[in-house]
Short mmCIF file of C-alpha atoms in Angstrom, two decimals:
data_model
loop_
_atom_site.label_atom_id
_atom_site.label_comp_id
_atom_site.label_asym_id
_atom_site.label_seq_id
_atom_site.Cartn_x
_atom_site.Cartn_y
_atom_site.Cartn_z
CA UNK A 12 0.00 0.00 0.00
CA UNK A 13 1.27 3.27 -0.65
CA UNK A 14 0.44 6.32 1.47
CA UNK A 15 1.57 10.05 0.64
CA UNK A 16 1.58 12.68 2.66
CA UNK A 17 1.63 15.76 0.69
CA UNK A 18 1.97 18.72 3.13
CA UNK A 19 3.87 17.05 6.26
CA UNK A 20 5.36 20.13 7.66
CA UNK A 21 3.41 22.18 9.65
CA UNK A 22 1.77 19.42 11.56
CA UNK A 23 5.64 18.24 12.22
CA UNK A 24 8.43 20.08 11.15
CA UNK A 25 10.62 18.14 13.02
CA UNK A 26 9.42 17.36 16.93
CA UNK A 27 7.31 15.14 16.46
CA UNK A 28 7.11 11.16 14.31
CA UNK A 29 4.97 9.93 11.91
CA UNK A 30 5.76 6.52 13.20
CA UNK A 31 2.07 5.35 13.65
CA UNK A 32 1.13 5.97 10.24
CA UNK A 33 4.54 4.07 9.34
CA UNK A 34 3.96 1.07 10.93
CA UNK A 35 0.64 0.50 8.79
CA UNK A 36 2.62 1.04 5.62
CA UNK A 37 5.54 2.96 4.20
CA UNK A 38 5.21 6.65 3.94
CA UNK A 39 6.09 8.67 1.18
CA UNK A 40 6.44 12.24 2.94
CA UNK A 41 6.73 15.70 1.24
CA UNK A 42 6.98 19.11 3.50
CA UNK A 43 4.43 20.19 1.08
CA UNK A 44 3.13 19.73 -2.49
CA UNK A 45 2.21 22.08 -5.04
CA UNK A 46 -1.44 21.62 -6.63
CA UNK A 47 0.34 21.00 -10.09
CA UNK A 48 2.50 18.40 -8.55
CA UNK A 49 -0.28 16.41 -6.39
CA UNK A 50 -1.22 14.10 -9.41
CA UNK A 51 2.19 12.78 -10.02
CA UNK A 52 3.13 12.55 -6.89
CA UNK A 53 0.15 10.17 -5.77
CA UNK A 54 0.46 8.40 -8.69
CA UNK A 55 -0.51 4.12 -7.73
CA UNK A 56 -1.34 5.87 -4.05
CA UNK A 57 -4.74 3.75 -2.52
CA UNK A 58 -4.29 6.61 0.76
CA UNK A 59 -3.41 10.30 0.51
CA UNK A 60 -3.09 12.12 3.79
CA UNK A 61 -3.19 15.97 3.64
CA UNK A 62 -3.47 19.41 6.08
CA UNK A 63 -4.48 22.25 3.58
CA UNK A 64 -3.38 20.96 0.47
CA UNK A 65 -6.38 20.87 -1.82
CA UNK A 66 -7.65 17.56 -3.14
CA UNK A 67 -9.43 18.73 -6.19
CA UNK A 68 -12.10 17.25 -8.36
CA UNK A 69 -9.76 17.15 -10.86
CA UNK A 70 -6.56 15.67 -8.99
CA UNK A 71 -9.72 12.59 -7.83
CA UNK A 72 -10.03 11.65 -11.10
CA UNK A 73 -6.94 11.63 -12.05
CA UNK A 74 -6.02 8.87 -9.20
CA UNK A 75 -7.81 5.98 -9.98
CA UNK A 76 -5.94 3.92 -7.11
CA UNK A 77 -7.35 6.08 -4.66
CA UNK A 78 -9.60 4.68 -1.37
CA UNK A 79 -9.04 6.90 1.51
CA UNK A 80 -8.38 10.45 1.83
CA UNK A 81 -7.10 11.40 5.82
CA UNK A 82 -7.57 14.79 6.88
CA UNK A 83 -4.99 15.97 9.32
CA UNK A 84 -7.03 18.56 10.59
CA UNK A 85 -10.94 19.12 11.95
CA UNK A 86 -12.10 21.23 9.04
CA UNK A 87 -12.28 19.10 5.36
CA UNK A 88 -13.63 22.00 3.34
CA UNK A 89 -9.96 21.09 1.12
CA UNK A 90 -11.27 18.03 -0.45
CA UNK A 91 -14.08 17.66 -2.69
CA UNK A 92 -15.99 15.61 -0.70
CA UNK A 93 -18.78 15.26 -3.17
CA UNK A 94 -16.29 14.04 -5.74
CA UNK A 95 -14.74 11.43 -3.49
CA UNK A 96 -17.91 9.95 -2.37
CA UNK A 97 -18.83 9.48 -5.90
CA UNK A 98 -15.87 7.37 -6.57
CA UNK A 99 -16.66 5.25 -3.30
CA UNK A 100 -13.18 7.08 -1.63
CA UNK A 101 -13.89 7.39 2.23
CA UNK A 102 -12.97 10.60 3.40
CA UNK A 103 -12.14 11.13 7.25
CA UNK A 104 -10.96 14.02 10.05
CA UNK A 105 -9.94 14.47 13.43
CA UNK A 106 -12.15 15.74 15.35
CA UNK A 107 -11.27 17.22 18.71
CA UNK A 108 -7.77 16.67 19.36
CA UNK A 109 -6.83 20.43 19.47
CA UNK A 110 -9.73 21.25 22.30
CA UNK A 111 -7.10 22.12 25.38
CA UNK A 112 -4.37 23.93 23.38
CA UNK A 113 -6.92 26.21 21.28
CA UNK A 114 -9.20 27.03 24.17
CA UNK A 115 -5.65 27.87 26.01
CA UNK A 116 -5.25 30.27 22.93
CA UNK A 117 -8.47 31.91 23.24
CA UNK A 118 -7.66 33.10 27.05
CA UNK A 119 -4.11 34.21 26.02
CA UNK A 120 -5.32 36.06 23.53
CA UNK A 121 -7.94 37.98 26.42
CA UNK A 122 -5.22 38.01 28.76
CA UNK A 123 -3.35 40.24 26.64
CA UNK A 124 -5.91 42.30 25.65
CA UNK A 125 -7.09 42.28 29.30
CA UNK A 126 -3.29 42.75 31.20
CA UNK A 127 -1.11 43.51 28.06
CA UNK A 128 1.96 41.72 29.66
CA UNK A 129 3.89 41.59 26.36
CA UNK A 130 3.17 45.03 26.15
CA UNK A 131 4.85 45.73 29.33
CA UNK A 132 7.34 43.35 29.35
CA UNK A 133 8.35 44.84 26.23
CA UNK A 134 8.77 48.86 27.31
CA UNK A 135 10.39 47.17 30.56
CA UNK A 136 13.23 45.39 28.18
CA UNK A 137 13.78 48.66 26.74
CA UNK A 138 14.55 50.23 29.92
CA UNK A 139 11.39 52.11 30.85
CA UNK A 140 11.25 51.02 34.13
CA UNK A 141 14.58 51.98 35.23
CA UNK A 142 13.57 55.09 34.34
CA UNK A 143 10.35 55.40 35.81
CA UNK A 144 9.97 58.00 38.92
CA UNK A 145 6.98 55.57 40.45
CA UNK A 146 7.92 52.20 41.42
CA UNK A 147 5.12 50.81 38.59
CA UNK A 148 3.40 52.30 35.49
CA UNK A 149 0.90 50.93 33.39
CA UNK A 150 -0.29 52.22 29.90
CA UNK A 151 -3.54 50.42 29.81
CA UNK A 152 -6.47 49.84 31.98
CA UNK A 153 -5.80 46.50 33.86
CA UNK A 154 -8.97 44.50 33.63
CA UNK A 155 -10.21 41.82 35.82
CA UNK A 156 -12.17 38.88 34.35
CA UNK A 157 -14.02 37.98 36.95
CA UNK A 158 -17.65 38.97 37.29
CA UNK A 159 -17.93 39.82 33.45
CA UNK A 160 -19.54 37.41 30.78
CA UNK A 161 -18.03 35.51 28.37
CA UNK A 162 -19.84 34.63 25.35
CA UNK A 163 -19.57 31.67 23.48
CA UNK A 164 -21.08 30.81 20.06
CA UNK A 165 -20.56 27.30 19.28
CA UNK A 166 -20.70 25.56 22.51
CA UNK A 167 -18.89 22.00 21.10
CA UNK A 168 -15.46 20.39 22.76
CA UNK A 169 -13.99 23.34 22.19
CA UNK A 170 -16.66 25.81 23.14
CA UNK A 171 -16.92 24.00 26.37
CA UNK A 172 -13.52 23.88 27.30
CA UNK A 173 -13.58 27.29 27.10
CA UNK A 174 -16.68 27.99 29.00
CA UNK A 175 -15.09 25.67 32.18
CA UNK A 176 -11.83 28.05 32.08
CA UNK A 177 -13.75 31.13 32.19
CA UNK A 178 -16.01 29.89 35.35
CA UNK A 179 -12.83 28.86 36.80
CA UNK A 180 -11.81 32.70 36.23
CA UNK A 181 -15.44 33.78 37.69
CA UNK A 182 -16.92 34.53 34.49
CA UNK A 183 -20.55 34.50 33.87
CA UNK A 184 -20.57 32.65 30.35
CA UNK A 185 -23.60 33.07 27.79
CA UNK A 186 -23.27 30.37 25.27
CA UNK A 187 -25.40 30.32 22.06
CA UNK A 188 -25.83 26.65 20.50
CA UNK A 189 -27.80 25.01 17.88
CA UNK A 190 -29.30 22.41 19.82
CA UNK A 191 -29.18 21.93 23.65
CA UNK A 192 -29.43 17.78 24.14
CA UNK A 193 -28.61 18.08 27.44
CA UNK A 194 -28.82 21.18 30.03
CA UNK A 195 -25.41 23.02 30.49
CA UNK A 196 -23.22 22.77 33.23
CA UNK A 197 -23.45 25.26 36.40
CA UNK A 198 -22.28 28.51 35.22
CA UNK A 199 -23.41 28.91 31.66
CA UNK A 200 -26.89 30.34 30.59
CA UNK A 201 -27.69 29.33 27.16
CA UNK A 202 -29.02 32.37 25.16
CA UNK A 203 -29.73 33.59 21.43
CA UNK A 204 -26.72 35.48 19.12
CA UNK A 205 -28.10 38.37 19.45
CA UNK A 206 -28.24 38.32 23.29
CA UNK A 207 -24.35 36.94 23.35
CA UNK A 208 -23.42 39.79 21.48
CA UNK A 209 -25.31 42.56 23.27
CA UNK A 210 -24.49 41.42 26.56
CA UNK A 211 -21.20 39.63 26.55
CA UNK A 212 -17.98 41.28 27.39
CA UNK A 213 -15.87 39.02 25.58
CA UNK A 214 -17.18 36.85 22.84
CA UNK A 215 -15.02 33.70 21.91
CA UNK A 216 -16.30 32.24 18.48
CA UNK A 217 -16.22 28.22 17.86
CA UNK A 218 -19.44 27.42 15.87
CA UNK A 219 -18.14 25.61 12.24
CA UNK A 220 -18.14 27.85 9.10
CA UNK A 221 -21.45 27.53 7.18
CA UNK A 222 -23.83 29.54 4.66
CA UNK A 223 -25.39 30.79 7.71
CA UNK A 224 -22.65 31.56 9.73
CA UNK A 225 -20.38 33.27 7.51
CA UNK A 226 -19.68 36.74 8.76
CA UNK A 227 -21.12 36.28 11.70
CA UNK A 228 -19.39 38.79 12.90
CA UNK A 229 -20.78 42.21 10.97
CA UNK A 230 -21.41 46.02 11.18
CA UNK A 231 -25.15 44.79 12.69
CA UNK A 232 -24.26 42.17 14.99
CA UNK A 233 -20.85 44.32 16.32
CA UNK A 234 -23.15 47.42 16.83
CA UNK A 235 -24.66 45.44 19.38
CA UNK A 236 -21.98 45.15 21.26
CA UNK A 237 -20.58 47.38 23.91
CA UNK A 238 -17.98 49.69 23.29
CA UNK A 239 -16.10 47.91 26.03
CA UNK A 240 -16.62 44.25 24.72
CA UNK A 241 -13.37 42.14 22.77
CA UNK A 242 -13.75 39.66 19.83
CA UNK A 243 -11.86 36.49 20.13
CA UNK A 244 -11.85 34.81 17.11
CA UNK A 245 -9.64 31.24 16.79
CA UNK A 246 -12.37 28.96 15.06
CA UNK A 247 -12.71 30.02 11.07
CA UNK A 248 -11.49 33.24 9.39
CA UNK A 249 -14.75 33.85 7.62
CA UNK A 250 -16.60 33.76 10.43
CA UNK A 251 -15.92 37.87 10.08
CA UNK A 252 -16.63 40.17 8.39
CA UNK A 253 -12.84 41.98 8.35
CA UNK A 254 -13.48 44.72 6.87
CA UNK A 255 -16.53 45.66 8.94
CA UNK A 256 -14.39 44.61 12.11
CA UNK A 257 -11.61 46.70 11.49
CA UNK A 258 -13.68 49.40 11.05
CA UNK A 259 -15.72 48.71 14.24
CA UNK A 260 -11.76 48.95 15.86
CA UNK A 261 -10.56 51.75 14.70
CA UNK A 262 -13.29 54.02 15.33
CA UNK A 263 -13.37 52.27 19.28
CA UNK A 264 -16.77 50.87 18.58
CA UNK A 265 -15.32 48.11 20.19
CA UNK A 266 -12.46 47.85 22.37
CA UNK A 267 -10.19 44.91 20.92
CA UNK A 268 -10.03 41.71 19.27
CA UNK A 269 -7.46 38.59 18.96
CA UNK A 270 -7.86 36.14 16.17
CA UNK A 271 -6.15 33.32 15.04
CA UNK A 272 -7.53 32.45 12.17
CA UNK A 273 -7.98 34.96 8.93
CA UNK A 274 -10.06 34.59 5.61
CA UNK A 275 -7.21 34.10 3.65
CA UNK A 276 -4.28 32.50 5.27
CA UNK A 277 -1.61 33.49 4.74
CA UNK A 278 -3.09 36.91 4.64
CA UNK A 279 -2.94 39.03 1.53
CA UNK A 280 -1.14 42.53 1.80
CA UNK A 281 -4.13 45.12 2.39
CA UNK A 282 -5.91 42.93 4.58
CA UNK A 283 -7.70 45.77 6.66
CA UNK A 284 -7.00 43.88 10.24
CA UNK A 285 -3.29 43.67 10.19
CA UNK A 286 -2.45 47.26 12.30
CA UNK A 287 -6.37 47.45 13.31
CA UNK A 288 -6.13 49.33 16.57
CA UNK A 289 -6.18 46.82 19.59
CA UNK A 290 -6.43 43.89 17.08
CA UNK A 291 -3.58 41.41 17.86
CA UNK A 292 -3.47 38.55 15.16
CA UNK A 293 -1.25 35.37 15.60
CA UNK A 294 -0.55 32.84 13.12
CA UNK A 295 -3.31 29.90 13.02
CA UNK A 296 -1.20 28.54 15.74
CA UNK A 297 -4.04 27.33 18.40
CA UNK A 298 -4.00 23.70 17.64
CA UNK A 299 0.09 23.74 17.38
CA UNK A 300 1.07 22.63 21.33
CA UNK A 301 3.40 19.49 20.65
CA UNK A 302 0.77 17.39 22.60
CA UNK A 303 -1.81 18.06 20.11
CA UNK A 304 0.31 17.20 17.06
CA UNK A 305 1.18 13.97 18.35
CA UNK A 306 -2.36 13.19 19.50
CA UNK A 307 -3.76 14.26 15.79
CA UNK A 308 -0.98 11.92 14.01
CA UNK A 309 -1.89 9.20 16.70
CA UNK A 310 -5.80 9.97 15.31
CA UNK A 311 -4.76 9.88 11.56
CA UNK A 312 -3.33 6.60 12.16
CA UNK A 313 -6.16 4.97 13.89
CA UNK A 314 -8.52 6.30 11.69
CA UNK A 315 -6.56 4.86 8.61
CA UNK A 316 -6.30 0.89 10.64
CA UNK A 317 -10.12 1.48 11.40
CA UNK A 318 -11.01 2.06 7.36
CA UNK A 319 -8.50 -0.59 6.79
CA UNK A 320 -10.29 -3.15 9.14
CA UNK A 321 -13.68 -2.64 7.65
CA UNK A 322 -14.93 -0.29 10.85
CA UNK A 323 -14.10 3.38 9.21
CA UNK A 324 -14.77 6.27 11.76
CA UNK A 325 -14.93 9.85 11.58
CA UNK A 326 -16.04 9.97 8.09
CA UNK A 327 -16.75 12.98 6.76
CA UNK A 328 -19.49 13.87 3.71
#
């Protein structure tokens, strides 16, 4: 059986080992493949497993060998699912193996907005302090979490992970989900998008990109926010509306945002959030730790072994 891996890098450029996909077969690994080289490449492969480079319509057809398609990641929106279930190809993700190291993200990112150590830590290196005539200065507003709301839209592994964080600061948490199977846990009040927005004072976004839920985040929905309120964005770039947020920061209709994720990635010059006022922007690294690269190759693996036993899970499409 031949496997290829055609962008290998990111989710280990080094640290980590592909040995449990290697021990089901032998693994022909590229750092990362160019769409016009994805064809030849895979050439006689029955398993492809990819990140973010696109599995086309096109390159499916031109693979008749292929049977599985892995996803190294939650989102699948880079292969053509409809194309591969046509040809019988079972296409699969990993769900859920980032939930502690992205929810981490999400309160680093409102820590800094909140305390602005690197801020700080920053005018301290470059001697500020030595300087200073108080014994401590401060150029922002320190702001306490506790007794303030979090909102959360999208209340799934992630979603939750960050709602039991923010109780653990004292946050009151309003989460917004589609359907509530079971009541939530003590501390969280489920409530409407519109009522997360207009009442939260931090809203952390994890809900999965859709026709519905694109730009979410608009000149309506940030209007209802308070001029005092952050954005937190680390599920899906177009889950905003960047323009209209960037606009909504620099004229301090809001107070801040941090995002991880952008609508094009990498970002094009121009985009209008890059120097936003109060808009930090890191990048896409929430589901990097170590710990969750190892446990997403150790998911890859078993969900190849369970399509190759006859039992395939996590199928997507």
């Amino acid at each position: 059986m031949k496997i290829v891996l055609l962008d290998a890098y990111t989710a280990n450029p080094g640290d980590v080992s592909w040995a449990p996909l290697q021990v089901i077969a032998e693994c022909e690994i590229h750092d990362r493949t160019p769409v016009a080289e994805t064809v030849a490449r895979c050439a006689g492969a029955e398993v492809i497993i990819t990140n973010k480079a696109p599995v086309t319509r096109e390159i499916i057809a031109a693979l008749p060998d292929l049977k599985y398609i892995g996803v190294t990641a939650t989102g699948y929106n880079i292969v053509d699912v409809a194309a591969a279930k046509e040809r019988g190809i079972v296409v699969t993700n990993v769900p859920g193996y980032s939930s502690p190291a992205v929810a981490q993200l999400v309160f680093a990112l409102l820590l800094e907005l909140t305390n602005h150590v690197g801020h700080h830590a920053q005018t301290v290196a470059e001697g500020r302090w030595q300087a200073c005539p108080d014994f401590c200065y401060w150029d922002y507003p320190i702001i306490e979490l506790s007794g303030r709301t979090l909102g959360i839209i999208g209340y799934g592994d992630i979603g939750a992970a960050v709602g039991r964080i923010a109780v653990a600061f004292g946050m009151k948490v309003l989460a917004s989900k589609r359907d509530w199977k079971t009541s939530p846990p003590d501390g969280v009040t489920p409530a409407s998008i519109d009522e997360v927005f207009a009442q939260s004072d931090a809203i952390s976004l994890h809900c999965p990109l859709t026709d519905a839920t694109k730009h979410l985040v608009n000149g309506r929905t940030l209007g209802l926010m308070k001029e005092s309120a952050f954005i937190i964005n680390t599920g899906r770039g177009p889950l905003v509306d960047e323009a209209a947020l960037a606009a909504a920061l620099n004229s301090g209709r809001i107070a801040g945002a941090g995002l991880d994720v952008l609508s094009v990635e990498p970002p094009k010059d121009g985009n209008p959030l890059i120097g936003a006022k109060n808009c930090l922007i890191t990048p896409h690294i929430g589901w990097a730790s170590r710990e969750a690269r190892i446990r997403l190759i150790a998911a890859t693996a078993s969900n190849l072994q369970a399509f190759l036993d006859g039992k395939p899970v996590n199928v997507v499409g």
